[in-house]
Short mmCIF file of C-alpha atoms and ligand atoms in Angstrom, two decimals:
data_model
loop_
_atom_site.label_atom_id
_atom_site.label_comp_id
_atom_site.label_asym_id
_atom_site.label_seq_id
_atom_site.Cartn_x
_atom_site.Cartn_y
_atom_site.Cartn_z
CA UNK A 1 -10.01 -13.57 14.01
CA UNK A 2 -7.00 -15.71 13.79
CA UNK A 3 -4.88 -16.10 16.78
CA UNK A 4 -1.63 -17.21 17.15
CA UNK A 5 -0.69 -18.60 20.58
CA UNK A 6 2.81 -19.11 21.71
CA UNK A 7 3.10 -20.80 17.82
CA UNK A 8 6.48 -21.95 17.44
CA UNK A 9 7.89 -23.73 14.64
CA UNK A 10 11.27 -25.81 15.36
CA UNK A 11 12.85 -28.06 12.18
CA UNK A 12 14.80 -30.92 13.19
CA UNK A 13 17.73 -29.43 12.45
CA UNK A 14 17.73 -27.21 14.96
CA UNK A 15 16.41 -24.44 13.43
CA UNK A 16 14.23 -22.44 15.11
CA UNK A 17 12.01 -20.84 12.44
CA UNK A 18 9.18 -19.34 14.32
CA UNK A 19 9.72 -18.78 18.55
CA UNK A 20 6.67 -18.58 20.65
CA UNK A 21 4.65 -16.02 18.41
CA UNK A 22 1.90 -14.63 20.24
CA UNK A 23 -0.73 -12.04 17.71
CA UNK A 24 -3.89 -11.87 16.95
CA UNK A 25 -4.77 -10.96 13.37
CA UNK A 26 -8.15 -8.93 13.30
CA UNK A 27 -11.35 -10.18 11.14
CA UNK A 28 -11.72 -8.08 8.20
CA UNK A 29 -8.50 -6.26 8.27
CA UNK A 30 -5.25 -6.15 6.81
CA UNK A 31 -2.33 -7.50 8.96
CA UNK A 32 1.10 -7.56 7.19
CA UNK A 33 4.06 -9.70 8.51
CA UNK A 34 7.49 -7.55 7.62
CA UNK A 35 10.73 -8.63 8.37
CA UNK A 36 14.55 -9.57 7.00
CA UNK A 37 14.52 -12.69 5.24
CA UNK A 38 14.42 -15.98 7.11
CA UNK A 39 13.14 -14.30 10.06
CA UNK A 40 9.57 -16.78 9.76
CA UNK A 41 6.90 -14.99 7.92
CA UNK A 42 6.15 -17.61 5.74
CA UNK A 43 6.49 -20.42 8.02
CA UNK A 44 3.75 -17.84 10.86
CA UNK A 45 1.83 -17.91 7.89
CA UNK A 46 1.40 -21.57 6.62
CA UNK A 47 0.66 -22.35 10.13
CA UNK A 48 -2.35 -20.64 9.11
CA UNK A 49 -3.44 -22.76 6.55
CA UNK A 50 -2.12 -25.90 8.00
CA UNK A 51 0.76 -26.45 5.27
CA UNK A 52 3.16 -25.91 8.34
CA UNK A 53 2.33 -27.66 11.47
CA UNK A 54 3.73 -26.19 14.42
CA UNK A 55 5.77 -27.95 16.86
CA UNK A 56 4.55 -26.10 19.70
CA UNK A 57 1.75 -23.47 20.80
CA UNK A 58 -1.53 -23.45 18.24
CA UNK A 59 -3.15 -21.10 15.59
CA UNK A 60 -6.57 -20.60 16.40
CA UNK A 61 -9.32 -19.29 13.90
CA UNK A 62 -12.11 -17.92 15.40
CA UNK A 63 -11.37 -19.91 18.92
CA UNK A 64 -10.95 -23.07 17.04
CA UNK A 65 -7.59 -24.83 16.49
CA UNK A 66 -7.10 -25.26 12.99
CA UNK A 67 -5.55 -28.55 14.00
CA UNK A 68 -9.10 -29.50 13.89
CA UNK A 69 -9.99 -29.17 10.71
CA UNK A 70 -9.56 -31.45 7.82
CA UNK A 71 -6.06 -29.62 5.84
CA UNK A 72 -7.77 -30.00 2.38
CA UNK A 73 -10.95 -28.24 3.34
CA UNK A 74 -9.04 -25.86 5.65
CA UNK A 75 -7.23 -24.98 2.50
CA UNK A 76 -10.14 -24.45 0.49
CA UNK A 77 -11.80 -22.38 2.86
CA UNK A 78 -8.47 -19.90 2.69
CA UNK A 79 -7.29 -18.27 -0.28
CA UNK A 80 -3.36 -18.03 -0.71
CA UNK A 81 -1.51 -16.27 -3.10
CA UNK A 82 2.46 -16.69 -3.75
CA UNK A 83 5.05 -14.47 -5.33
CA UNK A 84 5.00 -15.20 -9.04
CA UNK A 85 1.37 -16.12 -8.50
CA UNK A 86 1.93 -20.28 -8.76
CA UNK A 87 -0.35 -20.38 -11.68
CA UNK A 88 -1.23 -23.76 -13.31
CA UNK A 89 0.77 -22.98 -16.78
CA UNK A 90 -1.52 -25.48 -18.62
CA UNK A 91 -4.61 -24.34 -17.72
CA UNK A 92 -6.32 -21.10 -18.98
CA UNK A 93 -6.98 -18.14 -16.79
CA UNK A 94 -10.30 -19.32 -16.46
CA UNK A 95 -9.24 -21.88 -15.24
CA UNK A 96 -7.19 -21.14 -13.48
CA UNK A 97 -9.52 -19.01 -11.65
CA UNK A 98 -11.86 -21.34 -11.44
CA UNK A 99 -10.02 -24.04 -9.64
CA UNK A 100 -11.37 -23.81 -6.42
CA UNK A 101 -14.85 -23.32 -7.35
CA UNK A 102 -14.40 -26.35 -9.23
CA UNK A 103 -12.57 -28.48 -6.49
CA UNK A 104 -15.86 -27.70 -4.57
CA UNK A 105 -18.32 -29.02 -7.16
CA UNK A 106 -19.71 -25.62 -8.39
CA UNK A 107 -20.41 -27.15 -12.25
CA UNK A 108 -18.48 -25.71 -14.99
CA UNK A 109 -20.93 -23.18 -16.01
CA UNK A 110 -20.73 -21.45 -12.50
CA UNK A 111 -17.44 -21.56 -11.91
CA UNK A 112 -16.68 -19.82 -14.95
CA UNK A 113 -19.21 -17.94 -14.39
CA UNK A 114 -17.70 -16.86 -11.40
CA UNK A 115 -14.34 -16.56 -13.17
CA UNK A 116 -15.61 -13.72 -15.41
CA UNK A 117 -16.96 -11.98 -12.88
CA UNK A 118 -13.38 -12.50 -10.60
CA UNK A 119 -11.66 -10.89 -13.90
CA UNK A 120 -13.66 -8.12 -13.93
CA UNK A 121 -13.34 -7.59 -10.48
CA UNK A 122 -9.42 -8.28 -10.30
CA UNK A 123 -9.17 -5.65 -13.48
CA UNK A 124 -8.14 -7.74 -16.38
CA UNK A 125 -9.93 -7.56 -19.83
CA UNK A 126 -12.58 -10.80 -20.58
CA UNK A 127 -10.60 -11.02 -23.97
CA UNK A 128 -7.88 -13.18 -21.43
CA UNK A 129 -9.96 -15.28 -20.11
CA UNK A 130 -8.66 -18.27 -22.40
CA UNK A 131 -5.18 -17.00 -22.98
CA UNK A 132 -2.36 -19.31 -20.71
CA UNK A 133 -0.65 -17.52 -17.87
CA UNK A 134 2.90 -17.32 -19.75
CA UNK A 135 0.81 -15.10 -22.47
CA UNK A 136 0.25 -12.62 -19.42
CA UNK A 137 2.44 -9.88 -18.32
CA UNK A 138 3.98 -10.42 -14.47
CA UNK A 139 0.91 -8.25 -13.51
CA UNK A 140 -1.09 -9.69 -14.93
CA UNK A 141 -0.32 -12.85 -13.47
CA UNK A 142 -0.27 -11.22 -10.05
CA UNK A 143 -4.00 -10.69 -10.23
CA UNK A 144 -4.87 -13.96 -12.08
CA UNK A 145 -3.33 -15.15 -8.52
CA UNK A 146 -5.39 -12.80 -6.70
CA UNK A 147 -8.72 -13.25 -8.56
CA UNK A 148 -8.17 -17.47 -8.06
CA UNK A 149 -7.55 -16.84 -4.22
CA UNK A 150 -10.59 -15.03 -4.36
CA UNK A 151 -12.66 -17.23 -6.07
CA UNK A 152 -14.66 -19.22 -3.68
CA UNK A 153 -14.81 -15.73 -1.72
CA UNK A 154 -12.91 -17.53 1.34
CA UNK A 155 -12.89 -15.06 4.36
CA UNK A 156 -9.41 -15.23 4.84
CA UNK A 157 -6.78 -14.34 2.36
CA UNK A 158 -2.73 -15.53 2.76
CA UNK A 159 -0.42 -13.31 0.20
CA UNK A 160 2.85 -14.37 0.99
CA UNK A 161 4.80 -11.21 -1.56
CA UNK A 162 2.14 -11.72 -4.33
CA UNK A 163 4.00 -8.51 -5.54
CA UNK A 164 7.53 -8.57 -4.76
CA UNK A 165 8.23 -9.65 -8.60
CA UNK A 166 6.67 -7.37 -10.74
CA UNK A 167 7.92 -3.64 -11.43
CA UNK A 168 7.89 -0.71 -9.16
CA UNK A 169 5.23 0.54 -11.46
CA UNK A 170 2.87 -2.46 -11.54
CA UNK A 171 3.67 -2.95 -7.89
CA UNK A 172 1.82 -0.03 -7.07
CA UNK A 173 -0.85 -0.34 -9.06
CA UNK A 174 -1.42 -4.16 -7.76
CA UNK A 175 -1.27 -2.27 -4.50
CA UNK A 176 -3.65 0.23 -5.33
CA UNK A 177 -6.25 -2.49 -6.76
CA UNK A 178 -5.85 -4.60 -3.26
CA UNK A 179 -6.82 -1.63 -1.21
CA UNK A 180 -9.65 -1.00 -3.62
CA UNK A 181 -10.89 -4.31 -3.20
CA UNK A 182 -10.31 -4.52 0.33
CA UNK A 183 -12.80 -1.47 0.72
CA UNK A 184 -15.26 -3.61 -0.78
CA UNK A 185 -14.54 -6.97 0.57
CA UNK A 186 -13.27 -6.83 4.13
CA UNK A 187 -11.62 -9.67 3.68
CA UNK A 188 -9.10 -11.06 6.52
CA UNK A 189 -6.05 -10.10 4.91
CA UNK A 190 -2.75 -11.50 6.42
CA UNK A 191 0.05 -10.35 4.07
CA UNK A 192 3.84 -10.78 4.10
CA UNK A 193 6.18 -8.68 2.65
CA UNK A 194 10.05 -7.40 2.98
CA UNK A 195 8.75 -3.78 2.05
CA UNK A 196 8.63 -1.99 4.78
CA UNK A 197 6.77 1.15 2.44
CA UNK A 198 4.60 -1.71 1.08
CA UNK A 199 3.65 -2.65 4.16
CA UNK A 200 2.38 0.83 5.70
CA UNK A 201 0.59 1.45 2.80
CA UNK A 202 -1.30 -1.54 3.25
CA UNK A 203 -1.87 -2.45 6.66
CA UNK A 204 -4.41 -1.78 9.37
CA UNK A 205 -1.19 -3.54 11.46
CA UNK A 206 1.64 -4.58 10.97
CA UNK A 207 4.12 -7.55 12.44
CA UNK A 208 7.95 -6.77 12.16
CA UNK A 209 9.50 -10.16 12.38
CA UNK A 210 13.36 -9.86 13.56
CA UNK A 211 15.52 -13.10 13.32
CA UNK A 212 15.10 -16.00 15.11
CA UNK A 213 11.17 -16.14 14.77
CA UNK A 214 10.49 -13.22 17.05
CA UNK A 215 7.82 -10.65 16.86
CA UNK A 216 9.61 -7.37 17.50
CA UNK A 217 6.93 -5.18 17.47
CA UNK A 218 2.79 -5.40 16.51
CA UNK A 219 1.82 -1.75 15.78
CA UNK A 220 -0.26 0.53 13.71
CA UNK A 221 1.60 1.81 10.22
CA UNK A 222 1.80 5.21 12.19
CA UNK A 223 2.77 4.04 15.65
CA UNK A 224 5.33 1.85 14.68
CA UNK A 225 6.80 5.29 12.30
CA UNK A 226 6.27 7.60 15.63
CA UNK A 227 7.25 4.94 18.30
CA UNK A 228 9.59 2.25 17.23
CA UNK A 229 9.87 0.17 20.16
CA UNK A 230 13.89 -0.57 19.41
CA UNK A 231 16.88 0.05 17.92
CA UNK A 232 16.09 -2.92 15.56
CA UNK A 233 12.79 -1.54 14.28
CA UNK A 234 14.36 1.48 14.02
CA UNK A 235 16.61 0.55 11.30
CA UNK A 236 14.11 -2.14 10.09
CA UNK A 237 11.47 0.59 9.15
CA UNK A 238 14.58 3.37 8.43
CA UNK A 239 15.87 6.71 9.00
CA UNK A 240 13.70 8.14 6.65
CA UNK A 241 10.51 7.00 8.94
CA UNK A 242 10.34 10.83 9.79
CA UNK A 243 8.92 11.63 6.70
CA UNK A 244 6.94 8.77 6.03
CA UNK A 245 4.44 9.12 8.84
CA UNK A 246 3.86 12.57 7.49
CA UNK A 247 1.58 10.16 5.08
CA UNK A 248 -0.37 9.84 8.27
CA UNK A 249 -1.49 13.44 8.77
CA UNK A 250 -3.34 15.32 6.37
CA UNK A 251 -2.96 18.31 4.24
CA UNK A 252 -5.93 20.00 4.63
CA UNK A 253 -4.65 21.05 8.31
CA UNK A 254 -1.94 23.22 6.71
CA UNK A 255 -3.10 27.26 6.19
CA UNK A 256 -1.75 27.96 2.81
CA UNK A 257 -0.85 31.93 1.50
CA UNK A 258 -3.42 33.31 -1.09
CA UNK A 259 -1.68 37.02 -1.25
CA UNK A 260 0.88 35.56 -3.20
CA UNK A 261 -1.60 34.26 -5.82
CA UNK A 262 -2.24 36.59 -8.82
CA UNK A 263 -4.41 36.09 -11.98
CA UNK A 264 -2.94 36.59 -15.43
CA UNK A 265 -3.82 39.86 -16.24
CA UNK A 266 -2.05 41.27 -13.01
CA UNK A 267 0.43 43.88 -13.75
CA UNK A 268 3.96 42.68 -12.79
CA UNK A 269 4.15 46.17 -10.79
CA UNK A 270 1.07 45.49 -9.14
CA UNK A 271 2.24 42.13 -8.09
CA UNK A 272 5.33 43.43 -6.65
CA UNK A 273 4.06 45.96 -4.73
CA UNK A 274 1.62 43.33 -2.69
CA UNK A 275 4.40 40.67 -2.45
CA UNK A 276 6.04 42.09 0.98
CA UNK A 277 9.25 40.95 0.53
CA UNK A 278 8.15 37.83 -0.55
CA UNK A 279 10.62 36.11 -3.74
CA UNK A 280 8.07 33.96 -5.38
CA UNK A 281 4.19 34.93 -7.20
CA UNK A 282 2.28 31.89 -8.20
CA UNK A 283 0.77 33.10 -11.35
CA UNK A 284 -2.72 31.80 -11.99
CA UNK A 285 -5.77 31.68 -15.23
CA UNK A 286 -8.50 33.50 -14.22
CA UNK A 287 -10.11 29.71 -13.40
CA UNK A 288 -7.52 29.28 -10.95
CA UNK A 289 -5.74 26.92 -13.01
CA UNK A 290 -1.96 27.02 -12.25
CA UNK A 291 0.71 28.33 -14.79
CA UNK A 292 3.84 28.92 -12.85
CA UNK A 293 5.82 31.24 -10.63
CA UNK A 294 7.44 34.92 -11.35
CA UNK A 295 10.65 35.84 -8.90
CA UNK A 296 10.23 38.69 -7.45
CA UNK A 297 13.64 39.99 -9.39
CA UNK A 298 11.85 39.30 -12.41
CA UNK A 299 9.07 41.48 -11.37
CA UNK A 300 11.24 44.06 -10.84
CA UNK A 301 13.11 44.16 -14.45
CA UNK A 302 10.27 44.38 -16.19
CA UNK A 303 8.05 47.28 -17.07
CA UNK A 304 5.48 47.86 -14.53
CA UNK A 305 2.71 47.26 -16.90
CA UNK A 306 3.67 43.84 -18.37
CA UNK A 307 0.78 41.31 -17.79
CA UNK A 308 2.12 38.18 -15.08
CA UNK A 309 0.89 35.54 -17.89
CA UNK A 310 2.89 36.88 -20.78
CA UNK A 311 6.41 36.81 -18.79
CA UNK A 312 8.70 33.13 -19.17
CA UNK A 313 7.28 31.32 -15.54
CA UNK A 314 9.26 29.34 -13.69
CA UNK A 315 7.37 25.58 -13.68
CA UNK A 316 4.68 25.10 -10.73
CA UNK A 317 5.99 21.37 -10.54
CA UNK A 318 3.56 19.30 -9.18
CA UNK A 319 0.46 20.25 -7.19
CA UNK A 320 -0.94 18.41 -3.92
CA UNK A 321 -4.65 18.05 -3.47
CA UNK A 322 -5.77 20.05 0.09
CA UNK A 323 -8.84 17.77 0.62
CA UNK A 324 -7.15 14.58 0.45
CA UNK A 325 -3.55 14.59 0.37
CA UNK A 326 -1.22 13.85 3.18
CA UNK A 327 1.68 16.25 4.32
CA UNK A 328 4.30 13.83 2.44
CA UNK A 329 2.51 15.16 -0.64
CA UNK A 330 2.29 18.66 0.42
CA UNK A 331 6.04 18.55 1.51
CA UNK A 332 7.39 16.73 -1.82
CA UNK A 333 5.72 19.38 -3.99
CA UNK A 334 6.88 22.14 -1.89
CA UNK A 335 10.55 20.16 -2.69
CA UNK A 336 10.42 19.63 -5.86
CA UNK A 337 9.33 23.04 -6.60
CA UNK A 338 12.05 25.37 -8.47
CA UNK A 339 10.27 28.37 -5.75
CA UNK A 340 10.36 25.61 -2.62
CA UNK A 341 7.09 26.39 -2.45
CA UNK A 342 4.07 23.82 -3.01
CA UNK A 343 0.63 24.90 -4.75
CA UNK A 344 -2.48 22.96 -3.29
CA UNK A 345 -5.61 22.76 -5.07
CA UNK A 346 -9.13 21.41 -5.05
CA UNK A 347 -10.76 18.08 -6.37
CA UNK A 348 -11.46 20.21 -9.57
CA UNK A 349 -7.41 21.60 -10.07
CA UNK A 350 -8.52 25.04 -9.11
CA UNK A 351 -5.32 26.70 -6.58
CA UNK A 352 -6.34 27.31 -3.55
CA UNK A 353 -2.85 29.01 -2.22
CA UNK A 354 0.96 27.99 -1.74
CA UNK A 355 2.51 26.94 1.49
CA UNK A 356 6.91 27.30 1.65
CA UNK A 357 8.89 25.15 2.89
CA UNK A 358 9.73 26.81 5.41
CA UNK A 359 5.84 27.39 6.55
CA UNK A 360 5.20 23.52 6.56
CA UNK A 361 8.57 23.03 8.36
CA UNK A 362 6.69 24.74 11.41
CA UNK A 363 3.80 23.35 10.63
CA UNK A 364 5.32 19.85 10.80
CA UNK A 365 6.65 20.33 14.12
CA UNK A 366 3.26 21.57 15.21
CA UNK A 367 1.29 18.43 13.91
CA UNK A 368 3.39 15.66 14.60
CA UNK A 369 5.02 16.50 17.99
N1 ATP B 1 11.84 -27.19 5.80
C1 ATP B 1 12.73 -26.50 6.51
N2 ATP B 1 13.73 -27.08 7.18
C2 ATP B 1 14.62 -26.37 7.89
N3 ATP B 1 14.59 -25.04 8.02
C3 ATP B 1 13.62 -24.39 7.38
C4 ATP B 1 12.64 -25.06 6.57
N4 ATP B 1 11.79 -24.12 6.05
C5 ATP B 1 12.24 -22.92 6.48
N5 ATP B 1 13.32 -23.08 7.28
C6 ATP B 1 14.06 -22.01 7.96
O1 ATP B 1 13.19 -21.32 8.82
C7 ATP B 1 13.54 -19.95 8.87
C8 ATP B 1 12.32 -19.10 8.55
O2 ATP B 1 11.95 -19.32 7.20
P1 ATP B 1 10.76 -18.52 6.51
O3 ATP B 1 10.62 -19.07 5.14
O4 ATP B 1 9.58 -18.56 7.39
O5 ATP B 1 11.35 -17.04 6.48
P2 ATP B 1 10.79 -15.73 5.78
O6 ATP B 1 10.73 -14.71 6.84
O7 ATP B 1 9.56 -16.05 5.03
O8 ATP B 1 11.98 -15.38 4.79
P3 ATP B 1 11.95 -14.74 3.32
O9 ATP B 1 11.72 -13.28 3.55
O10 ATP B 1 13.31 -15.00 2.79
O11 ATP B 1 10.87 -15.40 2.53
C9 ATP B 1 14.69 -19.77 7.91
O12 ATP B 1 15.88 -19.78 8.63
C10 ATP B 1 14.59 -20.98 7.01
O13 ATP B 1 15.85 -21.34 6.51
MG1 MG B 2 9.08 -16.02 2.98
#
């Protein structure tokens, strides 16, 4: 547990970078520190590591003031990773990796030992191991960072935007492989970011920082969507925060339509006559695999014995998965959908039924009020 308490940090020019911050960051989950720039997440977070000294208040970890350790084995003890990752360009990813275990005394056999192992972990091929960081993509880099932080398996880990410089793309896979390893690791992750989407998907809390060093608000991802405590988080984590804490809530609570599902081989007449006034059949293999949607006008023009999979289907768009998406997913399908209408399905693909927009529109209400 690391505890901040009434941690200020004042520079002598008179600027006050972090005022009186009060939080305690839980062992073994993810806390994220979000806020404008300049607003002191980076400064609240040194002060964890002891490369900022506060001027007033103390950060505690686990009870004790890390005033009273010794900086360079402080440091050692806690891994850190910076935008841009901060690699060493001379040295190899290996390392690179292994610098820690090496600053320790490990030998050089164990520490790249270790350093394999880290790559593996991390997700990047052995064949880099001796390659220098500017032969690496900005990804890659980004988990060279990680895997080095990780190296002397510290319990806590500082990321101060490890990912704020690689593509939207990349971003979300480096996000993906953090949560990944977090499930394994339980590290004590404090992690700073200006991403506001960034930071619900990847913290157990989260810290909004507003200017002046202030905490504004210290919330769960979905409490601080549902209940933003001002008009400044409020336009911090945006108008579209609606939406986003539909993430929260999952699909599977949502009753989905399976009259409108036909196979194949259905006769468009037979089709329309069990449709009830509905415009849109999701047309089916006999698997349950999706192929698309006939209108209900289209049913109607053609003969009443054409087959549903031989007429030209509107596309099904993309599908959500009922078991373990999240009503974001269910609704963006049902969006993006040429009928408005979403198809869910199981783990294996196989439709289980459609849901409108309108139906999750009242079921949205329902859930989330
Ligand atoms: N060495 C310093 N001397 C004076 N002021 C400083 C110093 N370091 C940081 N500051 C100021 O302290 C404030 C907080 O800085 P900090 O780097 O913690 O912000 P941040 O929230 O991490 O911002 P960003 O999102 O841009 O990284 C800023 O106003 C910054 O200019
Ligand atoms: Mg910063």
């Amino acid at each position: 547990m690391i505890t901040f308490e009434g941690a200020a940090k004042l520079y002598p020019d008179g600027t006050v970078a972090v005022d009186a911050l009060d939080l305690t960051v839980e062992t073994g989950q993810t806390t994220v520190f979000v806020g404008p720039s300049g607003s002191g997440k980076t400064t609240s977070l040194r002060m964890i590591n002891r490369m900022v000294e506060p001027t007033g208040g103390a950060v505690l970890i686990d009870g004790q003031d890390v005033r009273l350790r010794d900086p360079a084995a402080l440091r050692r003890s806690i891994g850190y990773v910076i935008q841009q990752a901060g690699l060493f360009p001379h040295r190899t990813v290996r390392d690179n990796i292994a610098t820690v275990p090496l600053l320790l005394g490990w030998g050089r056999a164990r520490a790249r030992a270790r350093a394999a192992e880290l790559m593996e972990l991390v997700g990047l091929e052995p064949s880099q191991a001796r390659r220098y960081p500017h032969q690496l993509s900005g990804g890659q880099q980004q988990r060279v960072g990680v895997a080095r932080a990780l190296a002397a398996d510290p319990p806590i880990l500082l990321m101060d935007e490890p990912f704020s410089a690689v593509d939207p793309v990349v971003r979300a896979s480096l996000q993906d492989e953090l949560l990944r390893l977090q499930e394994e690791l339980h590290k004590t992750v404090v992690f700073v970011t200006h991403d506001i989407d960034e930071a619900v998907r990847l913290g157990d809390r989260i810290a909004v920082f507003r200017p002046g060093g202030r905490l504004a608000q210290y919330d769960s991802p979905e409490r601080l969507l549902a209940a933003p405590r001002d008009a400044f988080v409020e336009s911090f984590v945006g108008y579209d925060r609606g939406v986003r804490r539909l993430s929260f809530f999952p699909a599977r609570e949502l009753s989905l339509r399976e009259d409108v599902v036909f196979g194949d081989d259905t006769a468009a007449g037979a089709a329309a006559a069990s449709m009830r006034g509905e415009p849109w059949a999701l047309v089916v293999t006999g698997d349950h695999v999706p192929l698309g949607w006939a209108g209900a006008g289209q049913l109607a023009r053609v003969p009443a014995d054409t087959a549903l999979g031989s007429l030209d289907l509107a596309p099904y768009g993309h599908t959500f998965a009922v078991d373990t998406d999240s009503l974001r997913a269910a609704l963006d399908a049902a969006v993006l959908s040429p009928a408005g209408r979403a198809v869910g399905v199981d783990a294996a693909g196989r439709v289980v039924g459609v849901v409108s927009q309108e139906d999750l529109g009242t079921a949205l209400w329902s859930v989330t009020e």
